[in-house]
mmCIF file of C-alpha atoms in Angstrom:
data_model
loop_
_atom_site.group_PDB
_atom_site.id
_atom_site.type_symbol
_atom_site.label_atom_id
_atom_site.label_comp_id
_atom_site.label_asym_id
_atom_site.label_seq_id
_atom_site.Cartn_x
_atom_site.Cartn_y
_atom_site.Cartn_z
ATOM 1 C CA MET L 1 128.679 97.530 102.205
ATOM 2 C CA LYS L 2 125.312 97.696 104.272
ATOM 3 C CA ARG L 3 125.182 97.047 107.357
ATOM 4 C CA ASN L 4 123.126 96.728 110.712
ATOM 5 C CA ILE L 5 124.016 99.415 113.457
ATOM 6 C CA MET L 6 122.536 99.745 116.822
ATOM 7 C CA ILE L 7 123.026 102.931 118.273
ATOM 8 C CA THR L 8 122.471 104.234 122.026
ATOM 9 C CA GLY L 9 120.793 107.163 122.828
ATOM 10 C CA SER L 10 119.743 108.138 119.584
ATOM 11 C CA THR L 11 116.770 110.063 120.244
ATOM 12 C CA ASP L 12 118.238 113.316 120.418
ATOM 13 C CA GLY L 13 121.555 114.920 119.429
ATOM 14 C CA ILE L 14 124.659 113.072 118.254
ATOM 15 C CA GLY L 15 122.594 109.515 118.212
ATOM 16 C CA ARG L 16 120.049 111.195 116.021
ATOM 17 C CA LEU L 17 121.690 112.979 113.605
ATOM 18 C CA THR L 18 124.580 109.840 113.156
ATOM 19 C CA ALA L 19 121.585 107.113 112.596
ATOM 20 C CA ALA L 20 120.156 109.726 109.824
ATOM 21 C CA ARG L 21 123.318 109.879 107.989
ATOM 22 C CA LEU L 22 123.829 106.356 108.206
ATOM 23 C CA ALA L 23 120.110 105.769 107.641
ATOM 24 C CA LYS L 24 120.421 107.615 104.573
ATOM 25 C CA LYS L 25 123.770 105.660 103.103
ATOM 26 C CA GLY L 26 121.314 102.678 103.308
ATOM 27 C CA HIS L 27 122.024 101.480 106.356
ATOM 28 C CA ALA L 28 119.664 99.227 108.830
ATOM 29 C CA VAL L 29 119.599 101.426 111.454
ATOM 30 C CA TYR L 30 118.272 100.512 115.223
ATOM 31 C CA LEU L 31 117.939 103.375 117.501
ATOM 32 C CA HIS L 32 117.950 103.082 121.584
ATOM 33 C CA GLY L 33 115.966 105.602 123.813
ATOM 34 C CA ARG L 34 114.245 105.642 126.982
ATOM 35 C CA SER L 35 110.348 106.354 126.057
ATOM 36 C CA ASP L 36 108.405 104.884 123.441
ATOM 37 C CA GLU L 37 107.067 108.144 122.503
ATOM 38 C CA LYS L 38 110.486 110.082 122.311
ATOM 39 C CA LEU L 39 111.968 106.870 120.127
ATOM 40 C CA ASP L 40 108.996 106.394 117.890
ATOM 41 C CA ALA L 41 109.433 109.953 117.483
ATOM 42 C CA ALA L 42 113.354 109.496 116.365
ATOM 43 C CA VAL L 43 112.084 106.112 114.535
ATOM 44 C CA SER L 44 109.992 108.548 112.445
ATOM 45 C CA GLU L 45 112.579 111.533 111.503
ATOM 46 C CA VAL L 46 115.151 109.241 110.913
ATOM 47 C CA LYS L 47 112.970 107.559 108.231
ATOM 48 C CA SER L 48 111.738 110.960 106.640
ATOM 49 C CA VAL L 49 114.691 112.283 106.551
ATOM 50 C CA SER L 50 116.889 109.400 104.705
ATOM 51 C CA GLY L 51 114.379 107.833 102.809
ATOM 52 C CA ILE L 52 114.838 104.398 104.006
ATOM 53 C CA GLN L 53 112.146 102.533 105.753
ATOM 54 C CA ASN L 54 114.689 100.236 107.662
ATOM 55 C CA VAL L 55 114.860 102.193 111.117
ATOM 56 C CA SER L 56 113.258 100.795 114.225
ATOM 57 C CA GLY L 57 114.304 100.813 117.342
ATOM 58 C CA PHE L 58 114.179 99.611 120.841
ATOM 59 C CA THR L 59 113.121 101.722 124.258
ATOM 60 C CA ALA L 60 115.174 100.519 127.429
ATOM 61 C CA ASP L 61 116.389 102.975 130.223
ATOM 62 C CA LEU L 62 119.712 101.696 131.178
ATOM 63 C CA SER L 63 119.692 102.734 134.412
ATOM 64 C CA ASN L 64 117.629 99.791 134.993
ATOM 65 C CA LEU L 65 118.609 96.493 134.866
ATOM 66 C CA ASP L 66 115.253 94.188 133.964
ATOM 67 C CA ALA L 67 114.866 96.759 131.014
ATOM 68 C CA VAL L 68 118.298 96.272 129.683
ATOM 69 C CA LYS L 69 117.922 92.691 130.006
ATOM 70 C CA HIS L 70 114.645 92.811 128.230
ATOM 71 C CA MET L 71 116.120 94.535 125.639
ATOM 72 C CA ALA L 72 118.845 92.550 124.975
ATOM 73 C CA GLY L 73 116.751 89.579 124.435
ATOM 74 C CA LYS L 74 114.651 91.753 122.083
ATOM 75 C CA ILE L 75 117.613 92.585 120.078
ATOM 76 C CA THR L 76 119.022 88.909 119.962
ATOM 77 C CA SER L 77 115.304 87.748 118.808
ATOM 78 C CA ASP L 78 114.674 90.770 116.134
ATOM 79 C CA LEU L 79 118.076 91.476 114.332
ATOM 80 C CA PRO L 80 119.795 88.807 112.248
ATOM 81 C CA GLU L 81 123.398 90.111 113.263
ATOM 82 C CA MET L 82 124.805 93.362 114.190
ATOM 83 C CA ASP L 83 127.739 94.561 112.381
ATOM 84 C CA ILE L 84 128.201 97.807 114.175
ATOM 85 C CA LEU L 85 127.316 99.157 118.133
ATOM 86 C CA ILE L 86 127.421 102.194 118.481
ATOM 87 C CA ASN L 87 127.105 103.170 122.124
ATOM 88 C CA ASN L 88 126.060 106.552 122.454
ATOM 89 C CA ALA L 89 124.288 106.560 125.561
ATOM 90 C CA GLY L 90 125.459 108.542 128.399
ATOM 91 C CA ILE L 91 125.046 111.875 130.293
ATOM 92 C CA LEU L 92 125.958 115.413 129.083
ATOM 93 C CA LYS L 93 129.216 116.615 130.145
ATOM 94 C CA ASN L 94 130.466 118.966 128.316
ATOM 95 C CA TRP L 95 128.846 120.599 125.379
ATOM 96 C CA SER L 96 130.142 120.457 122.087
ATOM 97 C CA SER L 97 128.374 120.502 118.592
ATOM 98 C CA ALA L 98 125.757 117.592 117.476
ATOM 99 C CA ASP L 99 127.324 117.541 114.053
ATOM 100 C CA LYS L 100 130.507 117.168 115.756
ATOM 101 C CA GLY L 101 129.943 114.554 117.444
ATOM 102 C CA ALA L 102 127.830 113.184 114.841
ATOM 103 C CA ASP L 103 130.753 113.493 111.910
ATOM 104 C CA ILE L 104 132.819 111.559 114.628
ATOM 105 C CA LEU L 105 130.459 108.430 115.216
ATOM 106 C CA TYR L 106 129.938 108.460 111.459
ATOM 107 C CA GLU L 107 133.993 108.255 110.314
ATOM 108 C CA LEU L 108 134.543 105.765 113.545
ATOM 109 C CA ALA L 109 131.707 103.680 112.143
ATOM 110 C CA LEU L 110 132.181 103.331 108.517
ATOM 111 C CA SER L 111 135.935 104.495 107.482
ATOM 112 C CA ASP L 112 138.312 101.900 106.396
ATOM 113 C CA ALA L 113 140.797 103.878 108.220
ATOM 114 C CA HIS L 114 139.105 102.571 111.440
ATOM 115 C CA GLY L 115 138.295 99.205 110.416
ATOM 116 C CA SER L 116 141.372 97.317 112.227
ATOM 117 C CA MET L 117 140.323 99.137 115.230
ATOM 118 C CA THR L 118 137.583 96.901 116.572
ATOM 119 C CA GLY L 119 137.406 96.613 120.518
ATOM 120 C CA GLU L 120 139.985 99.702 120.861
ATOM 121 C CA TYR L 121 138.773 102.947 122.970
ATOM 122 C CA PHE L 122 138.208 105.885 121.214
ATOM 123 C CA ASP L 123 138.424 109.195 123.196
ATOM 124 C CA ASN L 124 135.800 111.702 121.601
ATOM 125 C CA ASP L 125 137.336 114.527 124.467
ATOM 126 C CA GLN L 126 140.998 113.625 122.898
ATOM 127 C CA GLY L 127 140.037 112.854 119.439
ATOM 128 C CA ARG L 128 141.705 109.818 119.245
ATOM 129 C CA TYR L 129 141.976 106.332 120.642
ATOM 130 C CA GLY L 130 143.800 105.792 123.846
ATOM 131 C CA LEU L 131 143.713 103.942 126.892
ATOM 132 C CA PRO L 132 140.521 103.464 128.654
ATOM 133 C CA HIS L 133 139.775 104.144 132.214
ATOM 134 C CA PRO L 134 141.892 101.914 134.414
ATOM 135 C CA ASP L 135 138.798 100.199 135.887
ATOM 136 C CA ALA L 136 137.790 99.643 132.728
ATOM 137 C CA VAL L 137 141.343 96.804 132.296
ATOM 138 C CA ASP L 138 141.001 95.562 136.228
ATOM 139 C CA THR L 139 140.781 92.133 135.607
ATOM 140 C CA ALA L 140 139.474 92.215 139.515
ATOM 141 C CA LYS L 141 137.104 94.901 139.588
ATOM 142 C CA ILE L 142 135.314 93.238 135.938
ATOM 143 C CA GLU L 143 135.476 89.591 137.193
ATOM 144 C CA ARG L 144 133.488 91.385 140.277
ATOM 145 C CA LEU L 145 131.123 93.458 137.643
ATOM 146 C CA ILE L 146 130.079 90.148 135.961
ATOM 147 C CA ARG L 147 129.399 88.735 139.320
ATOM 148 C CA VAL L 148 127.566 91.737 140.572
ATOM 149 C CA THR L 149 125.836 91.985 137.191
ATOM 150 C CA GLU L 150 125.041 88.295 137.047
ATOM 151 C CA THR L 151 123.707 88.100 140.535
ATOM 152 C CA LEU L 152 120.932 91.470 140.137
ATOM 153 C CA ILE L 153 119.476 89.919 136.429
ATOM 154 C CA SER L 154 119.308 86.030 137.780
#
């Protein structure tokens, strides 16, 4: 089954390699990047190496809530549906092979072995499912985050 797949942080490294691999399999792939220039280059490269034209992207600096809100609106209006979201945007802490990381994300996105794991946390560093950071499941902290975020974007 062909899927609509959005990958944040996909203009370089693991995200870009994963996008190319998924596009080669015929999936509709949506990249994300902070700059139009890098995003356009990544979209062009993924189209070229995959031979698939159903590749496009969205630009937003995820540290800017106005940009995030704008991107969310574009995604909602432009995508008929999103089957898989790969949250890859982040800060490099420990270096590992981009190929290895792309292999992990590809496997998680498409393998039937992970199909029932929707909403579960996969720890790339440990190579297994595990518990997220305690703050991620602290109801009071989540509610505060939602209130602060709503205040910032309204």
